[in-house]
Amino acid sequence: MQALEDNRRQRVTRALVQTIDAVIAFAGLANSVPR
């Protein structure tokens, strides 16, 4: 049961990291576009 819980937490963490990376990349892209 503990392994299942760890697995779920790991998947959530990975999804969270990917989302944060996407946001940072998007913010960097938005900042580099001249207005």
Short mmCIF file of C-alpha atoms in Angstrom, two decimals, residues 2-27:
data_model
loop_
_atom_site.label_atom_id
_atom_site.label_comp_id
_atom_site.label_asym_id
_atom_site.label_seq_id
_atom_site.Cartn_x
_atom_site.Cartn_y
_atom_site.Cartn_z
CA GLN A 2 2.85 2.35 0.86
CA ALA A 3 4.49 1.70 -2.50
CA LEU A 4 1.26 2.63 -4.26
CA GLU A 5 1.03 5.87 -2.29
CA ASP A 6 4.66 6.75 -3.08
CA ASN A 7 4.04 5.99 -6.75
CA ARG A 8 1.05 8.32 -6.86
CA ARG A 9 2.93 11.09 -5.07
CA GLN A 10 5.86 10.69 -7.47
CA ARG A 11 3.54 11.00 -10.49
CA VAL A 12 1.88 14.11 -9.05
CA THR A 13 5.26 15.66 -8.30
CA ARG A 14 6.48 14.97 -11.83
CA ALA A 15 3.33 16.52 -13.32
CA LEU A 16 3.78 19.54 -11.05
CA VAL A 17 7.42 19.99 -12.09
CA GLN A 18 6.47 19.75 -15.77
CA THR A 19 3.73 22.35 -15.27
CA ILE A 20 6.12 24.71 -13.47
CA ASP A 21 8.73 24.23 -16.22
CA ALA A 22 6.09 25.05 -18.85
CA VAL A 23 5.04 28.19 -16.96
CA ILE A 24 8.67 29.34 -16.61
CA ALA A 25 9.33 28.67 -20.30
CA PHE A 26 6.16 30.55 -21.26
CA ALA A 27 7.07 33.48 -19.00
#
